[in-house]
XYZ file of C-alpha atoms in Angstrom:
328
model
C -33.903 -21.684 -25.243
C -31.071 -21.774 -22.690
C -28.900 -19.796 -25.061
C -31.588 -17.144 -25.436
C -31.972 -16.857 -21.663
C -28.199 -16.556 -21.315
C -28.154 -13.768 -23.894
C -30.893 -11.924 -22.090
C -29.045 -12.198 -18.781
C -25.905 -10.759 -20.321
C -27.877 -7.901 -21.892
C -29.515 -7.258 -18.529
C -26.116 -7.112 -16.811
C -24.832 -4.671 -19.402
C -27.889 -2.460 -18.938
C -27.227 -2.496 -15.183
C -23.711 -1.253 -15.952
C -25.256 1.555 -18.014
C -27.462 2.494 -15.070
C -24.430 2.577 -12.733
C -22.507 4.719 -15.201
C -25.457 7.077 -15.419
C -25.532 7.430 -11.638
C -21.827 7.789 -10.944
C -20.230 9.399 -14.031
C -20.606 13.032 -14.950
C -23.627 13.923 -17.068
C -21.731 14.173 -20.326
C -20.000 10.812 -20.029
C -23.167 9.073 -18.835
C -25.205 10.368 -21.806
C -22.448 9.425 -24.203
C -22.260 5.876 -22.774
C -26.029 5.471 -22.931
C -26.194 6.757 -26.512
C -23.579 4.267 -27.635
C -25.506 1.349 -26.164
C -28.920 2.555 -27.310
C -27.754 2.895 -30.898
C -26.383 -0.610 -30.963
C -28.361 -3.177 -32.897
C -29.746 -5.679 -30.359
C -29.263 -8.631 -32.707
C -25.615 -7.714 -33.123
C -25.296 -7.423 -29.354
C -26.751 -10.896 -28.882
C -24.272 -12.333 -31.359
C -21.443 -10.936 -29.297
C -22.649 -12.104 -25.896
C -21.062 -15.521 -26.224
C -17.704 -13.760 -26.140
C -18.552 -11.743 -23.038
C -17.702 -13.039 -19.579
C -18.627 -11.586 -16.237
C -15.018 -10.425 -15.898
C -15.354 -8.489 -19.149
C -18.570 -6.861 -17.971
C -16.859 -5.504 -14.861
C -14.473 -3.652 -17.177
C -17.389 -1.338 -18.049
C -17.562 -0.193 -14.419
C -15.232 2.705 -13.533
C -12.578 2.267 -10.853
C -14.356 4.914 -8.784
C -17.390 2.622 -8.573
C -15.480 -0.556 -7.699
C -13.840 1.273 -4.792
C -17.104 2.905 -3.670
C -17.368 0.738 -0.560
C -13.952 1.924 0.618
C -15.018 5.530 0.157
C -18.063 4.867 2.308
C -16.166 3.199 5.151
C -17.084 4.533 8.571
C -14.517 6.506 10.564
C -14.566 6.015 14.331
C -12.304 8.163 16.489
C -10.896 6.639 19.655
C -8.610 7.631 22.511
C -5.531 5.404 22.298
C -3.296 7.891 24.138
C -2.439 5.238 26.736
C -0.345 3.434 24.112
C 1.651 6.572 23.228
C 2.806 7.740 26.680
C 2.831 11.420 25.731
C 4.353 10.933 22.282
C 3.014 12.995 19.401
C 1.508 10.237 17.314
C -1.405 8.747 15.428
C -2.792 5.293 14.793
C -5.151 3.869 12.192
C -6.725 0.412 12.066
C -8.684 -0.419 8.917
C -11.077 -3.312 9.478
C -12.541 -4.397 6.144
C -14.919 -6.913 7.729
C -17.106 -4.073 8.991
C -15.828 -1.327 6.637
C -14.488 0.762 9.482
C -11.458 2.913 10.205
C -10.593 3.278 13.876
C -8.419 6.368 14.259
C -6.469 7.989 17.050
C -5.496 11.646 16.512
C -7.414 12.174 13.273
C -5.688 15.392 12.225
C -2.265 13.753 12.325
C -3.617 10.521 10.805
C -4.697 12.511 7.735
C -1.442 14.471 7.460
C 0.945 13.395 4.706
C 4.559 12.842 5.718
C 7.599 11.150 4.207
C 7.167 7.347 4.190
C 10.909 6.760 4.714
C 11.748 3.046 4.891
C 8.136 1.878 4.936
C 8.462 2.518 1.191
C 10.668 -0.585 0.989
C 7.398 -2.540 0.980
C 6.470 -0.738 -2.234
C 9.868 -0.891 -3.923
C 10.020 -4.613 -3.108
C 6.490 -5.140 -4.426
C 7.248 -3.409 -7.726
C 10.601 -5.141 -8.135
C 9.141 -8.592 -7.432
C 6.171 -8.069 -9.776
C 8.456 -6.872 -12.571
C 11.125 -9.553 -12.035
C 13.739 -6.974 -11.046
C 14.234 -8.947 -7.846
C 14.302 -12.722 -8.070
C 14.256 -13.944 -4.453
C 16.801 -16.723 -5.053
C 19.080 -14.547 -7.184
C 18.861 -11.096 -5.660
C 22.344 -10.171 -4.489
C 23.530 -6.597 -4.977
C 27.277 -5.969 -4.856
C 28.567 -3.691 -2.131
C 30.510 -0.719 -3.519
C 33.113 -0.871 -0.750
C 31.938 2.410 0.785
C 31.801 2.158 4.563
C 28.359 3.148 5.816
C 27.325 4.176 9.323
C 25.437 0.906 9.745
C 28.101 -1.791 9.693
C 25.493 -4.426 8.773
C 25.263 -2.796 5.330
C 28.978 -3.123 4.566
C 28.955 -6.260 2.434
C 27.139 -7.801 -0.533
C 23.435 -8.045 0.279
C 20.561 -10.231 -0.878
C 16.906 -9.238 -0.797
C 15.739 -10.830 2.467
C 18.680 -9.497 4.476
C 18.457 -6.061 2.846
C 14.784 -5.776 3.764
C 15.283 -6.981 7.326
C 18.240 -4.634 7.855
C 16.488 -1.804 5.968
C 19.560 -1.311 3.800
C 19.131 1.983 1.959
C 21.918 1.572 -0.631
C 20.461 -1.785 -1.717
C 17.024 -0.347 -2.397
C 18.535 2.798 -3.981
C 20.014 0.447 -6.606
C 16.734 -1.468 -6.924
C 14.780 1.764 -7.471
C 17.203 2.894 -10.174
C 16.952 -0.482 -11.881
C 13.137 -0.331 -11.884
C 13.191 3.174 -13.360
C 11.026 6.255 -12.994
C 8.384 5.318 -15.568
C 7.432 2.024 -13.903
C 7.622 3.493 -10.397
C 5.282 6.332 -11.355
C 2.826 3.980 -13.017
C 2.711 1.672 -10.000
C 2.344 4.490 -7.467
C -0.549 5.927 -9.464
C -2.154 2.484 -9.490
C -1.735 2.144 -5.725
C -2.894 5.743 -5.117
C 0.178 6.077 -2.932
C -0.076 9.421 -1.155
C 0.797 12.332 -3.426
C 2.567 9.968 -5.909
C 5.314 12.595 -6.308
C 8.695 11.127 -7.289
C 9.968 14.353 -8.878
C 12.954 14.513 -6.512
C 14.250 11.161 -7.764
C 17.719 11.565 -6.237
C 16.403 12.913 -2.944
C 18.244 16.217 -3.094
C 15.546 17.889 -0.994
C 16.776 15.825 1.936
C 19.208 18.231 3.563
C 19.912 15.785 6.368
C 22.049 13.586 4.108
C 24.107 14.378 1.006
C 25.222 10.811 0.290
C 23.268 9.894 -2.852
C 23.570 6.188 -2.048
C 21.415 6.890 1.002
C 18.847 9.341 -0.367
C 15.807 9.215 -2.589
C 12.357 10.649 -3.226
C 10.908 8.492 -0.418
C 13.220 9.769 2.362
C 12.265 13.239 3.646
C 11.764 14.383 0.082
C 9.015 14.803 -2.544
C 6.927 11.676 -1.826
C 4.526 11.943 1.122
C 1.653 9.833 2.456
C -0.684 9.908 5.473
C -1.103 7.142 8.066
C -4.665 6.541 6.837
C -3.428 6.241 3.244
C -0.772 3.770 4.400
C -3.488 1.398 5.646
C -5.389 1.755 2.373
C -2.283 0.887 0.363
C -1.660 -2.173 2.536
C -5.209 -3.343 1.794
C -4.722 -2.800 -1.949
C -1.627 -5.004 -1.835
C -2.753 -7.760 0.537
C -6.564 -7.559 0.457
C -8.944 -9.946 -1.283
C -9.141 -7.670 -4.338
C -5.364 -7.433 -4.749
C -4.129 -7.396 -8.335
C -0.696 -8.635 -7.281
C 0.424 -12.213 -7.662
C 0.180 -14.652 -4.792
C 3.899 -15.348 -5.203
C 4.771 -11.677 -4.714
C 2.482 -11.363 -1.704
C 4.015 -14.451 -0.107
C 7.557 -13.150 -0.629
C 6.614 -9.868 1.007
C 4.882 -11.615 3.880
C 8.001 -13.666 4.473
C 10.198 -10.584 4.954
C 7.532 -8.535 6.771
C 6.593 -11.156 9.382
C 6.988 -9.948 12.971
C 8.244 -12.750 15.212
C 8.229 -10.934 18.570
C 4.487 -10.915 19.097
C 2.487 -12.238 22.012
C -0.592 -13.827 20.467
C -0.061 -17.076 18.596
C -3.439 -16.960 16.866
C -2.564 -13.885 14.805
C 0.310 -13.079 12.460
C 1.523 -9.501 12.215
C 3.406 -8.199 9.187
C 4.957 -4.772 8.833
C 7.863 -2.446 8.134
C 9.482 0.327 10.125
C 10.530 3.686 8.752
C 12.323 6.676 10.232
C 13.439 10.073 8.994
C 15.454 12.923 10.488
C 15.835 16.652 9.964
C 18.847 18.450 11.420
C 19.699 15.279 13.312
C 16.316 15.049 15.026
C 13.784 12.279 14.335
C 10.746 13.897 12.721
C 9.014 10.820 11.268
C 8.751 7.311 12.701
C 6.485 4.600 11.296
C 5.332 1.053 11.551
C 2.757 -0.026 8.995
C 1.430 -3.358 7.764
C -1.384 -5.816 8.367
C -2.428 -8.617 10.681
C -3.893 -12.006 9.796
C -6.124 -14.240 11.868
C -8.344 -17.192 11.057
C -11.335 -14.851 11.106
C -10.221 -11.614 9.454
C -7.373 -9.371 8.348
C -6.872 -5.818 9.528
C -4.577 -3.136 8.111
C -2.804 -0.699 10.389
C -0.375 2.152 10.718
C 1.265 3.794 13.708
C 3.032 7.109 13.165
C 5.157 9.174 15.546
C 6.200 12.762 14.896
C 8.715 15.045 16.520
C 8.095 15.218 20.269
C 10.045 17.540 22.546
C 11.828 15.840 25.446
C 10.754 12.397 24.228
C 12.641 9.587 22.520
C 11.066 9.014 19.104
C 12.012 6.010 16.973
C 10.568 3.505 14.528
C 11.154 0.709 17.028
C 8.898 2.485 19.523
C 6.282 2.875 16.771
C 6.596 -0.867 16.129
C 6.140 -1.734 19.806
C 3.044 0.462 20.019
C 1.580 -1.093 16.867
C 2.115 -4.689 18.002
C 0.484 -4.019 21.375
C -2.377 -2.045 19.859
C -3.124 -4.587 17.115
C -2.940 -7.519 19.568
C -5.392 -5.761 21.876
C -7.664 -4.880 18.961
C -8.327 -8.556 18.319
C -9.407 -9.144 21.912
C -11.912 -6.266 22.056
């Protein structure tokens, strides 16, 4: 009797999946899915139900349905100009607890720009997940070339390379991962335009040193501030597909220590890009943890005449804004 009830529940769940497919897929695919199930012999279906788990059933549901809530998140525009002091910038806070984006300067927040060194979060994620970087055995050998940043002029291990935003280190990591895996992972993350076609970064006319260029630095790959927050949630949110070990390693290198509120932890990465010697992109993106909820954020600064633009200023704005967000 219990077995029969169990079978019926499973069949019911599968039929619910069919209904969802019918509502959300295109007409052709929905009819095809329904025909397949309708033509199945019910007795055969019951014999298979013992092998079916709830996790298996969710595989019938398209990715577009599982992310439906995110697509329906509310967008609230707000005036955060006081944080920017005349700088051309945008800010996004994604609060999953109430499915809401709070956005300052919406047009700019939806504009895709080069991620620059914020992409080190992604290259680290992919390398850690694929065992390209092993945190306790991650040293890359310095070539001996003297770089403009003297902190890069020695052998580097992962934690130091991330903290010092060492480009040559992550150029070597990216090459070791390879284009096929990078493309697959960016598609999975829905990372901006997912365009890594300029692998060597030759579109970046600001720098011709191939140890310091790549598709993520003023080149083919672009992403918007709003998309940055969504990617952070896909990595660190409750539905993350990435291992707890990888997330913890990233959190360790992304932790911001110079914050005011002890009841929240802020994690993030800066990024900055130039064109003709002028800063045109400055970022700080990441997430914040508290005992009650996590939020995902991004602050972006663009070229601003007669103003100093830098990733450190973006970081300062983000820390202040996120800290205040928790008190309001």
